[in-house]
Short mmCIF file of C-alpha atoms in Angstrom, two decimals:
data_model
loop_
_atom_site.label_atom_id
_atom_site.label_comp_id
_atom_site.label_asym_id
_atom_site.label_seq_id
_atom_site.Cartn_x
_atom_site.Cartn_y
_atom_site.Cartn_z
CA MET A 1 -18.79 -7.80 10.63
CA THR A 2 -17.26 -8.68 13.98
CA THR A 3 -15.26 -6.18 15.98
CA TRP A 4 -11.59 -7.00 16.42
CA GLU A 5 -10.55 -8.34 19.80
CA PRO A 6 -6.99 -9.27 20.77
CA PRO A 7 -6.51 -13.03 20.28
CA VAL A 8 -6.02 -15.15 23.39
CA PRO A 9 -2.21 -15.22 23.84
CA ALA A 10 -0.25 -18.46 24.21
CA LEU A 11 0.10 -19.66 27.80
CA SER A 12 3.50 -18.83 29.22
CA VAL A 13 5.31 -20.69 32.00
CA ARG A 14 4.50 -17.78 34.31
CA GLN A 15 0.78 -18.01 33.48
CA VAL A 16 0.70 -21.77 34.05
CA LEU A 17 2.27 -21.34 37.48
CA ALA A 18 -0.37 -18.74 38.34
CA LEU A 19 -3.27 -21.14 37.69
CA GLU A 20 -5.36 -21.87 40.78
CA ARG A 21 -4.80 -25.61 40.57
CA VAL A 22 -1.04 -25.19 40.31
CA LEU A 23 -0.91 -22.75 43.23
CA ALA A 24 -2.34 -25.52 45.42
CA GLY A 25 0.95 -27.39 44.93
CA GLU A 26 2.96 -24.42 46.28
CA PRO A 27 5.24 -24.00 43.24
CA GLU A 28 8.71 -22.44 43.65
CA VAL A 29 10.97 -21.38 40.79
CA VAL A 30 14.50 -22.46 41.76
CA ALA A 31 16.28 -21.83 38.42
CA GLY A 32 15.74 -20.05 35.10
CA ALA A 33 13.49 -17.34 36.57
CA ALA A 34 14.41 -14.98 33.75
CA ARG A 35 12.74 -17.24 31.15
CA LEU A 36 9.29 -17.61 32.68
CA ASP A 37 7.65 -15.89 29.70
CA ARG A 38 8.46 -18.79 27.42
CA PRO A 39 5.34 -20.10 25.67
CA VAL A 40 4.01 -23.50 26.67
CA ARG A 41 2.91 -25.49 23.65
CA TRP A 42 1.99 -28.67 25.54
CA VAL A 43 2.27 -30.39 28.96
CA HIS A 44 4.00 -33.75 29.08
CA VAL A 45 4.19 -36.14 32.08
CA ALA A 46 7.30 -38.32 31.83
CA GLU A 47 9.55 -40.26 34.22
CA ALA A 48 11.98 -41.58 31.60
CA ALA A 49 15.55 -40.37 32.00
CA ASP A 50 15.89 -39.87 28.23
CA VAL A 51 12.62 -37.97 27.79
CA GLY A 52 14.37 -35.28 25.71
CA VAL A 53 14.36 -37.48 22.62
CA MET A 54 10.56 -37.64 22.77
CA LEU A 55 10.01 -33.89 22.69
CA SER A 56 9.56 -31.48 19.77
CA GLY A 57 9.92 -28.17 21.63
CA GLY A 58 7.73 -25.98 23.81
CA GLU A 59 6.67 -28.68 26.25
CA MET A 60 6.40 -28.24 30.00
CA VAL A 61 7.66 -31.55 31.43
CA LEU A 62 6.22 -32.85 34.74
CA THR A 63 8.21 -35.46 36.71
CA THR A 64 8.77 -36.88 40.20
CA GLY A 65 12.40 -37.73 39.33
CA VAL A 66 12.19 -41.32 40.63
CA LEU A 67 14.67 -42.53 38.00
CA LEU A 68 17.11 -39.71 38.73
CA ALA A 69 17.52 -40.08 42.51
CA GLY A 70 21.04 -40.73 43.74
CA ASP A 71 22.80 -40.00 40.43
CA GLU A 72 23.92 -36.39 39.96
CA HIS A 73 25.29 -37.13 36.48
CA LYS A 74 21.86 -38.38 35.35
CA GLN A 75 20.22 -35.34 36.91
CA THR A 76 22.53 -32.95 35.03
CA GLU A 77 22.19 -34.80 31.72
CA TYR A 78 18.39 -34.87 32.15
CA VAL A 79 18.27 -31.07 32.33
CA ARG A 80 20.66 -30.70 29.41
CA SER A 81 18.56 -33.02 27.24
CA LEU A 82 15.44 -30.96 27.97
CA HIS A 83 17.38 -27.81 27.06
CA ARG A 84 18.51 -29.36 23.76
CA ALA A 85 14.90 -30.36 23.01
CA GLU A 86 13.84 -26.72 23.65
CA ALA A 87 11.42 -27.64 26.42
CA SER A 88 9.75 -24.60 27.97
CA ALA A 89 10.18 -25.72 31.62
CA VAL A 90 10.50 -28.72 33.92
CA VAL A 91 8.29 -29.16 37.01
CA LEU A 92 9.59 -31.50 39.74
CA GLY A 93 7.20 -32.82 42.38
CA LEU A 94 9.02 -33.15 45.71
CA GLY A 95 8.35 -36.04 48.06
CA ARG A 96 8.85 -39.41 46.37
CA ALA A 97 12.45 -39.08 45.18
CA PHE A 98 13.61 -35.66 46.38
CA PRO A 99 12.64 -34.10 49.70
CA SER A 100 14.22 -30.80 48.55
CA PRO A 101 15.35 -29.32 45.21
CA PRO A 102 18.35 -31.32 43.92
CA GLU A 103 21.38 -29.03 43.67
CA ALA A 104 22.81 -30.71 40.55
CA MET A 105 19.57 -30.15 38.62
CA ARG A 106 19.31 -26.59 39.89
CA ARG A 107 22.86 -25.70 38.77
CA ALA A 108 22.37 -27.30 35.34
CA ALA A 109 19.01 -25.56 34.83
CA GLU A 110 20.50 -22.20 35.81
CA ARG A 111 23.35 -22.65 33.34
CA CYS A 112 20.90 -23.58 30.56
CA GLN A 113 18.40 -20.89 31.60
CA LEU A 114 15.71 -23.57 31.69
CA PRO A 115 12.99 -22.78 34.23
CA LEU A 116 13.06 -25.42 37.00
CA VAL A 117 9.99 -25.41 39.25
CA VAL A 118 9.49 -27.57 42.33
CA LEU A 119 6.13 -28.36 43.96
CA HIS A 120 6.31 -28.49 47.77
CA ARG A 121 2.94 -30.17 48.28
CA PRO A 122 1.69 -33.42 46.72
CA PHE A 123 -0.06 -32.54 43.53
CA PRO A 124 -1.96 -34.71 40.97
CA PHE A 125 -0.24 -34.07 37.63
CA ALA A 126 -3.41 -35.11 35.83
CA GLN A 127 -5.18 -31.96 37.06
CA LEU A 128 -2.44 -29.72 35.67
CA THR A 129 -2.33 -31.46 32.29
CA GLU A 130 -6.13 -31.34 32.01
CA GLU A 131 -6.24 -27.63 32.87
CA VAL A 132 -3.44 -26.58 30.54
CA GLN A 133 -4.38 -28.85 27.65
CA SER A 134 -7.99 -27.61 27.68
CA ARG A 135 -6.80 -24.01 27.63
CA LEU A 136 -4.39 -24.71 24.77
CA VAL A 137 -7.07 -26.51 22.77
CA ARG A 138 -9.46 -23.60 23.26
CA ARG A 139 -6.75 -21.19 22.14
CA LYS A 140 -5.99 -23.33 19.10
CA PHE A 141 -9.68 -23.49 18.21
CA ALA A 142 -9.96 -19.70 18.55
CA ALA A 143 -6.98 -19.25 16.22
CA VAL A 144 -8.41 -21.64 13.63
CA SER A 145 -11.82 -19.97 13.91
CA LEU A 146 -10.23 -16.56 13.35
CA SER A 147 -8.33 -17.97 10.38
CA GLU A 148 -11.49 -19.30 8.76
CA THR A 149 -13.37 -16.07 9.46
CA VAL A 150 -10.63 -14.08 7.75
CA ARG A 151 -10.53 -16.49 4.80
CA THR A 152 -14.30 -16.31 4.33
CA GLU A 153 -14.54 -12.52 4.58
CA LEU A 154 -11.59 -11.87 2.26
CA THR A 155 -12.86 -14.36 -0.31
CA GLY A 156 -16.24 -12.64 -0.24
CA LEU A 157 -14.58 -9.28 -0.87
CA ILE A 158 -12.58 -10.68 -3.79
CA THR A 159 -15.58 -12.28 -5.48
CA GLY A 160 -17.45 -9.00 -5.00
CA GLY A 161 -14.76 -7.14 -6.93
CA ALA A 162 -13.36 -5.22 -3.95
CA PRO A 163 -10.16 -3.23 -4.60
CA LEU A 164 -6.84 -4.11 -2.98
CA GLN A 165 -7.17 -1.39 -0.34
CA ARG A 166 -10.43 -2.88 0.92
CA LEU A 167 -8.70 -6.22 1.50
CA LEU A 168 -5.81 -4.59 3.33
CA ASP A 169 -8.24 -2.65 5.54
CA GLU A 170 -9.97 -5.90 6.49
CA ILE A 171 -6.64 -7.60 7.28
CA ALA A 172 -5.64 -4.67 9.49
CA ARG A 173 -9.00 -4.80 11.28
CA HIS A 174 -8.53 -8.46 12.17
CA SER A 175 -4.87 -8.14 13.12
CA GLY A 176 -5.30 -4.93 15.11
CA CYS A 177 -1.95 -3.56 13.87
CA PRO A 178 -0.52 -1.76 10.82
CA VAL A 179 -0.33 -3.90 7.68
CA VAL A 180 2.20 -3.28 4.91
CA LEU A 181 2.30 -4.89 1.46
CA THR A 182 5.66 -4.74 -0.35
CA ASN A 183 7.45 -6.11 -3.37
CA LEU A 184 10.72 -8.04 -2.97
CA ALA A 185 12.72 -4.80 -3.04
CA HIS A 186 10.80 -3.60 0.06
CA ARG A 187 8.95 -0.97 -1.97
CA VAL A 188 5.61 -0.34 -0.27
CA LEU A 189 2.63 -1.18 -2.50
CA GLY A 190 -0.12 -0.69 0.05
CA THR A 191 -0.78 -0.03 3.73
CA ALA A 192 -3.69 -0.23 6.14
CA GLY A 193 -4.33 0.45 9.79
CA GLU A 194 -4.46 3.48 12.03
CA ARG A 195 -2.94 6.36 10.04
CA SER A 196 -0.55 7.57 12.75
CA ALA A 197 0.68 4.04 13.45
CA VAL A 198 1.25 3.40 9.74
CA ASP A 199 3.18 6.66 9.40
CA ASP A 200 5.38 5.66 12.34
CA VAL A 201 6.19 2.39 10.57
CA LEU A 202 6.93 4.06 7.22
CA ARG A 203 9.22 6.82 8.52
CA ASP A 204 12.19 4.45 8.63
CA TRP A 205 10.79 1.70 6.47
CA GLU A 206 13.92 0.73 4.53
CA ARG A 207 15.75 -0.15 7.74
CA ILE A 208 12.99 -1.80 9.71
CA ALA A 209 11.64 -3.77 6.73
CA ARG A 210 14.87 -5.76 6.54
CA GLN A 211 14.59 -6.64 10.24
CA ALA A 212 10.89 -7.54 10.25
CA GLY A 213 10.18 -11.06 11.40
CA ARG A 214 13.79 -11.94 12.22
CA SER A 215 13.12 -12.75 15.88
CA GLU A 216 10.25 -14.69 17.41
CA GLY A 217 7.86 -12.69 19.54
CA ASP A 218 8.81 -9.28 18.19
CA GLY A 219 5.31 -8.78 16.74
CA TRP A 220 6.60 -8.44 13.15
CA ILE A 221 5.18 -11.30 11.14
CA ARG A 222 5.85 -11.80 7.44
CA ALA A 223 4.08 -13.93 4.85
CA GLU A 224 5.52 -14.47 1.38
CA LEU A 225 3.35 -13.82 -1.69
CA GLY A 226 3.98 -15.70 -4.91
CA GLY A 227 3.05 -18.51 -7.23
CA ARG A 228 4.71 -21.52 -8.85
CA GLY A 229 7.55 -21.33 -6.39
CA GLU A 230 8.44 -17.74 -7.30
CA PRO A 231 7.88 -15.10 -4.60
CA TRP A 232 6.98 -11.60 -5.78
CA GLY A 233 5.88 -9.81 -2.63
CA ARG A 234 5.45 -9.82 1.14
CA LEU A 235 2.74 -9.04 3.64
CA VAL A 236 3.97 -7.71 6.98
CA LEU A 237 1.97 -7.47 10.19
CA CYS A 238 3.76 -4.70 12.10
CA GLY A 239 3.67 -5.03 15.87
CA TYR A 240 1.07 -7.81 16.13
CA ARG A 241 -0.04 -8.05 19.78
CA GLY A 242 -1.31 -11.62 19.83
CA ASP A 243 0.75 -14.79 20.04
CA THR A 244 3.07 -15.60 17.16
CA GLU A 245 1.29 -18.79 16.11
CA THR A 246 -2.05 -17.03 15.68
CA GLY A 247 -0.36 -14.15 13.89
CA ARG A 248 1.32 -16.46 11.42
CA LEU A 249 -1.96 -18.24 10.76
CA LEU A 250 -3.67 -14.90 10.14
CA ALA A 251 -0.85 -13.69 7.88
CA ASP A 252 -0.94 -16.90 5.84
CA ARG A 253 -4.70 -16.65 5.25
CA ALA A 254 -4.31 -13.00 4.25
CA ALA A 255 -1.45 -13.85 1.89
CA GLU A 256 -3.53 -16.54 0.19
CA ALA A 257 -6.32 -14.02 -0.39
CA LEU A 258 -3.94 -11.40 -1.80
CA VAL A 259 -2.44 -13.90 -4.23
CA LEU A 260 -5.94 -14.85 -5.37
CA HIS A 261 -6.86 -11.17 -5.76
CA ARG A 262 -3.83 -10.56 -7.96
CA MET A 263 -4.48 -13.67 -10.06
CA LEU A 264 -8.11 -12.70 -10.70
CA GLY A 265 -7.05 -9.15 -11.49
CA GLY A 266 -5.02 -10.34 -14.48
CA ALA A 267 -2.55 -8.18 -16.33
CA ASP A 268 -4.47 -4.99 -15.53
CA CYS A 269 -4.03 -5.50 -11.78
CA SER A 270 -0.81 -3.58 -11.06
CA TRP A 271 -0.34 -3.10 -7.35
CA GLU A 272 2.61 -0.80 -8.07
CA GLY A 273 0.33 1.35 -10.23
CA GLN A 274 -2.38 1.42 -7.58
CA SER A 275 0.16 2.47 -4.96
CA ALA A 276 1.47 5.31 -7.14
CA LEU A 277 -2.06 6.38 -8.05
CA SER A 278 -3.15 6.49 -4.41
CA LEU A 279 -0.19 8.70 -3.49
CA LEU A 280 -0.61 11.02 -6.49
CA THR A 281 -4.37 11.30 -5.95
CA ASP A 282 -3.83 12.34 -2.33
CA LEU A 283 -1.22 14.87 -3.44
CA VAL A 284 -3.49 16.37 -6.10
CA GLY A 285 -6.50 16.41 -3.77
CA GLY A 286 -4.67 18.38 -1.10
CA ALA A 287 -6.84 17.05 1.74
CA VAL A 288 -3.72 15.64 3.44
CA PRO A 289 -0.70 17.98 3.82
CA ALA A 290 2.22 16.91 1.64
CA ARG A 291 4.54 16.56 4.63
CA HIS A 292 2.22 13.86 6.03
CA LEU A 293 2.52 11.94 2.75
CA LEU A 294 6.31 12.08 2.77
CA PRO A 295 6.75 8.71 4.60
CA ARG A 296 4.49 7.02 2.01
CA ALA A 297 6.44 8.56 -0.87
CA ARG A 298 9.75 7.44 0.58
CA ALA A 299 8.48 3.93 1.31
CA ALA A 300 7.06 3.70 -2.22
CA GLY A 301 10.59 4.06 -3.58
CA LEU A 302 10.52 7.76 -4.52
CA PRO A 303 13.73 9.59 -3.52
CA VAL A 304 12.71 12.59 -1.39
CA ASN A 305 15.85 13.90 0.33
CA ARG A 306 17.53 16.92 -1.31
CA ARG A 307 15.64 16.45 -4.58
CA THR A 308 14.04 18.60 -7.26
CA PHE A 309 10.45 17.55 -8.04
CA VAL A 310 8.91 18.03 -11.49
CA PRO A 311 5.07 17.66 -11.55
CA LEU A 312 3.72 16.53 -14.93
CA VAL A 313 0.36 15.59 -16.42
CA VAL A 314 0.29 13.55 -19.63
CA ARG A 315 -2.63 13.10 -22.01
CA GLY A 316 -2.54 10.33 -24.61
CA HIS A 317 -0.53 7.67 -22.70
CA ARG A 318 -1.53 5.26 -19.95
CA ALA A 319 0.51 4.82 -16.76
CA ALA A 320 2.14 1.49 -17.71
CA PRO A 321 3.95 2.86 -20.83
CA LEU A 322 5.00 5.89 -18.83
CA ASP A 323 6.51 3.67 -16.13
CA ARG A 324 8.47 1.78 -18.78
CA THR A 325 9.73 5.03 -20.30
CA LEU A 326 10.84 6.30 -16.88
CA ARG A 327 12.82 3.10 -16.33
CA LEU A 328 14.36 3.16 -19.81
CA LEU A 329 15.54 6.76 -19.34
CA GLY A 330 16.71 6.10 -15.78
CA LEU A 331 14.44 8.81 -14.36
CA PRO A 332 13.27 8.27 -10.76
CA GLY A 333 9.54 8.92 -10.60
CA ILE A 334 6.04 7.55 -10.21
CA ALA A 335 3.02 7.60 -12.53
CA GLY A 336 -0.69 7.10 -11.85
CA GLU A 337 -3.82 7.40 -13.99
CA LEU A 338 -6.10 10.13 -12.71
CA SER A 339 -8.64 9.20 -15.41
CA ALA A 340 -8.83 7.18 -18.62
CA THR A 341 -7.06 9.95 -20.54
CA VAL A 342 -5.01 11.73 -17.87
CA THR A 343 -1.91 10.40 -16.14
CA ALA A 344 0.00 12.26 -13.44
CA VAL A 345 3.78 11.88 -13.24
CA LEU A 346 6.12 13.09 -10.52
CA LEU A 347 9.83 13.14 -11.33
CA SER A 348 12.37 13.24 -8.51
CA LEU A 349 15.72 14.56 -9.76
CA ALA A 350 19.03 15.24 -8.09
CA ARG A 351 19.64 18.90 -7.33
CA ASP A 352 22.52 19.10 -9.84
CA GLN A 353 20.46 17.71 -12.74
CA ASP A 354 18.95 19.94 -15.42
CA ALA A 355 15.22 19.59 -14.72
CA GLU A 356 14.04 21.34 -17.90
CA ALA A 357 16.35 19.37 -20.20
CA LEU A 358 15.40 16.00 -18.65
CA THR A 359 11.70 16.87 -18.77
CA ALA A 360 12.01 17.81 -22.44
CA HIS A 361 13.87 14.55 -23.14
CA PHE A 362 11.13 12.57 -21.40
CA ALA A 363 8.40 14.41 -23.35
CA ALA A 364 10.19 13.89 -26.69
CA ARG A 365 10.44 10.17 -25.99
CA LEU A 366 6.72 9.97 -25.19
CA ARG A 367 5.71 11.87 -28.32
CA SER A 368 7.81 9.51 -30.46
CA GLU A 369 6.02 6.41 -29.16
CA PRO A 370 2.78 5.06 -30.68
CA ALA A 371 -0.38 6.57 -29.16
CA ASP A 372 -4.12 6.63 -29.90
CA GLY A 373 -4.13 10.41 -30.39
CA PRO A 374 -2.11 13.54 -29.83
CA VAL A 375 0.17 13.38 -26.79
CA VAL A 376 0.24 16.40 -24.48
CA VAL A 377 2.91 16.70 -21.79
CA ALA A 378 2.05 19.52 -19.38
CA ALA A 379 4.52 20.57 -16.71
CA ALA A 380 4.61 22.91 -13.76
CA ALA A 381 7.75 24.68 -12.64
CA ALA A 382 10.19 22.44 -10.77
CA ARG A 383 9.70 22.36 -7.00
CA ALA A 384 12.57 22.32 -4.50
CA SER A 385 10.27 21.31 -1.61
CA PHE A 386 7.93 18.33 -1.40
CA ASP A 387 5.39 20.62 0.29
CA ASP A 388 4.97 22.47 -3.04
CA VAL A 389 4.29 19.34 -5.10
CA PRO A 390 0.44 19.36 -4.73
CA ALA A 391 0.17 22.89 -6.14
CA GLY A 392 2.50 21.89 -8.98
CA LEU A 393 0.41 18.84 -9.91
CA ARG A 394 -2.75 20.94 -9.93
CA GLU A 395 -1.04 23.53 -12.15
CA ALA A 396 0.08 20.82 -14.60
CA ARG A 397 -3.45 19.38 -14.65
CA HIS A 398 -4.85 22.84 -15.38
CA VAL A 399 -2.41 23.33 -18.29
CA ALA A 400 -3.17 19.89 -19.76
CA ASP A 401 -6.93 20.45 -19.56
CA ALA A 402 -6.63 23.91 -21.10
CA VAL A 403 -5.25 22.52 -24.39
CA ALA A 404 -6.95 19.11 -24.37
CA ASP A 405 -9.64 19.69 -27.01
CA ASP A 406 -7.45 21.52 -29.53
CA ALA A 407 -4.21 19.61 -29.07
CA ALA A 408 -4.20 18.38 -32.67
CA ALA A 409 -4.79 21.84 -34.12
CA LEU A 410 -2.51 23.85 -31.86
CA ASP A 411 1.20 24.24 -32.47
CA LEU A 412 2.23 23.13 -29.00
CA PRO A 413 5.79 22.89 -27.64
CA PRO A 414 7.02 19.44 -26.53
CA VAL A 415 6.39 20.45 -22.90
CA VAL A 416 3.40 22.74 -22.36
CA ARG A 417 3.63 25.16 -19.44
CA LEU A 418 1.37 27.76 -17.88
CA ARG A 419 2.92 30.50 -20.01
CA ASP A 420 1.87 28.59 -23.16
CA VAL A 421 -1.89 28.40 -22.50
CA HIS A 422 -2.51 32.16 -22.46
CA LEU A 423 -6.20 33.01 -22.88
CA ARG A 424 -7.51 29.45 -22.79
CA GLY A 425 -5.90 28.98 -19.39
CA LEU A 426 -7.62 32.06 -18.00
CA VAL A 427 -10.97 31.05 -19.46
CA ARG A 428 -10.72 27.61 -17.94
CA LEU A 429 -10.14 29.14 -14.50
CA LEU A 430 -13.30 31.24 -14.94
CA ARG A 431 -15.44 28.48 -16.47
CA ASP A 432 -17.79 28.18 -13.47
CA ASP A 433 -18.59 31.89 -13.35
CA PRO A 434 -22.33 32.34 -14.25
CA GLN A 435 -21.60 35.39 -16.37
CA VAL A 436 -19.00 33.51 -18.40
CA GLN A 437 -21.45 30.63 -18.88
CA SER A 438 -24.17 33.05 -20.02
CA PHE A 439 -21.74 34.73 -22.43
CA ALA A 440 -20.80 31.41 -24.03
CA GLU A 441 -24.42 30.34 -24.44
CA ARG A 442 -25.38 33.70 -25.97
CA GLU A 443 -22.50 33.82 -28.46
CA LEU A 444 -22.92 30.21 -29.65
CA SER A 445 -26.67 29.73 -29.33
CA GLY A 446 -27.19 29.53 -33.11
CA LEU A 447 -24.98 26.42 -33.29
CA LEU A 448 -25.85 24.87 -29.94
CA ARG A 449 -29.58 24.72 -30.74
CA ASP A 450 -28.98 22.46 -33.76
CA PRO A 451 -25.67 20.61 -33.47
CA GLY A 452 -26.64 18.06 -36.13
CA GLU A 453 -24.68 19.72 -38.96
CA ASP A 454 -21.42 19.37 -37.06
CA LEU A 455 -20.56 23.04 -37.54
CA LEU A 456 -19.21 23.61 -34.01
CA PRO A 457 -16.06 21.47 -34.52
CA VAL A 458 -15.35 23.28 -37.80
CA LEU A 459 -15.59 26.65 -36.06
CA ARG A 460 -13.37 25.41 -33.23
CA THR A 461 -10.64 24.24 -35.62
CA TYR A 462 -10.91 27.35 -37.81
CA LEU A 463 -10.37 29.68 -34.84
CA ALA A 464 -7.71 27.48 -33.19
CA THR A 465 -5.62 27.52 -36.38
CA GLY A 466 -5.72 31.32 -36.59
CA ARG A 467 -8.49 31.26 -39.27
CA ASN A 468 -6.31 29.19 -41.60
CA LYS A 469 -8.74 27.80 -44.19
CA SER A 470 -6.28 25.37 -45.80
CA ARG A 471 -5.29 23.85 -42.47
CA THR A 472 -8.90 23.62 -41.33
CA ALA A 473 -9.97 21.87 -44.54
CA GLN A 474 -7.05 19.45 -44.19
CA LEU A 475 -7.86 18.58 -40.57
CA HIS A 476 -11.54 17.97 -41.39
CA HIS A 477 -10.76 16.09 -44.60
CA VAL A 478 -12.97 18.30 -46.80
CA SER A 479 -12.34 20.34 -49.93
CA ARG A 480 -11.88 24.09 -49.82
CA PRO A 481 -15.31 24.78 -51.46
CA ALA A 482 -17.00 22.49 -48.92
CA LEU A 483 -15.27 24.33 -46.08
CA TYR A 484 -16.37 27.72 -47.49
CA ARG A 485 -19.99 26.55 -47.48
CA ARG A 486 -19.72 25.48 -43.82
CA LEU A 487 -18.10 28.74 -42.77
CA GLU A 488 -20.87 30.66 -44.55
CA ALA A 489 -23.49 28.59 -42.73
CA ILE A 490 -21.77 29.37 -39.41
CA GLN A 491 -21.83 33.11 -40.13
CA ILE A 492 -25.53 32.98 -41.02
CA ARG A 493 -26.43 30.95 -37.92
CA LEU A 494 -24.51 33.22 -35.54
CA GLY A 495 -25.05 36.50 -37.39
CA VAL A 496 -21.33 37.34 -37.38
CA ASP A 497 -18.55 38.17 -39.80
CA LEU A 498 -15.68 35.74 -39.28
CA ASP A 499 -13.32 38.12 -41.10
CA ASP A 500 -13.88 40.69 -38.37
CA PHE A 501 -11.13 40.19 -35.78
CA GLU A 502 -13.14 41.33 -32.76
CA GLN A 503 -16.15 39.14 -33.60
CA ALA A 504 -13.89 36.16 -34.28
CA ALA A 505 -12.08 36.76 -30.97
CA SER A 506 -15.39 36.93 -29.13
CA LEU A 507 -16.44 33.58 -30.64
CA HIS A 508 -13.07 32.07 -29.76
CA ILE A 509 -13.45 33.06 -26.10
CA ALA A 510 -17.01 31.72 -26.06
CA LEU A 511 -15.83 28.40 -27.52
CA LEU A 512 -13.04 28.11 -24.95
CA ALA A 513 -15.53 28.76 -22.15
CA HIS A 514 -18.07 26.28 -23.60
CA ASP A 515 -15.46 23.53 -23.94
CA ALA A 516 -14.14 24.16 -20.43
CA GLN A 517 -17.66 23.90 -19.01
CA GLN A 518 -18.32 20.65 -20.89
CA ARG A 519 -15.19 19.08 -19.39
#
């Protein structure tokens, strides 16, 4: 990998005039001095009075003015035509036609703010064109080389199965500035670059996103993402320090790679989901303070000002159905899959909304939809501050994990909270304690040594249902006599009496500890 270096900027009028060869002609700026930073795209030697019609913009025009001498009207119209053609500057060699700067041309150039430069010493124009053209060609080659390097490296990442974030990191490395990926509604789907610089961009993203790329040379360069004529996203280089042409070339190559990445990802490649997951994962992990993640949350479309936050963890539904349900119910929030079976959800409600009622409505809707197994909706208490969201998500995850294995057997409320998990919640918190692990192994050793008869699940269901034999037989699809035989085998293996409350309670605690350790 090459280290990023700032691209060679476009030559400006000021830089051309500072070249050693040009200084030999003793250049003097007599008009348009405020516009000397205009980029020079090409150098054109022309004596024709109507040269403006031959230009396409950005040219520095060199002339001796032999066809303009003695006619002030022609001199004025000459300058105006160059202005209309968006020439970058005009350089007039004194001597053949004009011994001194012509006043008519100077006044017209000043009105048009077109830099007018006179050369006081004879100067071969061929030397200037050769010098500038060679520099421009080298710059163009460097830009094309950078473009191909970016294309090759990004394509290699895509074919290697790299995630979206890896591509964005590579784009930011080559551009040397923050990179932001958005949908058409300006919702941020991904970012890359120096963390502090990215945060500065995101703090007021909604406002600055609508201004990005509106003026040339502002360093904000946008590239549209889409296919079949339909745009669906944008890539923004924020504060690019190189010249605009190189930046646009770089942005276009990056956009092509991102479109390809999305196409190869298929239906499962949801950039919105990846963005939500990244934010929720960072919140749950707690490595980054929540207040530092606030700009990302706001830019991702989550309302954060004067809101009530409800942290949830759902088992039994993937993130995509949860997103659809949030939209159908009109609930602002984000969802991201923490694992194949666990999805985190963060609701953002107005302060005057009933958080408990809306959470219950959301949970009821989820439980009524088709799912592969029992659906568990675990919630933490509503948070009034975004700083408290990480602790709330961890609490909801703890509650969901505490009831995961016995969700089908337990009589759970629509929304499970910390107060509902009782003993199993405490045991899960203590699962890594060596004494708890030893206790579980000792109590269950008779079944753990020979799990082939599948007696452990029967014991788990029997205890979870409050030693209800009918319910246990129903859940395991066996007859009552068959269940009695299995319960008798369990008692013999463990040397216990399941009708004794204390012994049954001891086994129940051991099972909860064993299951928590296995997870």
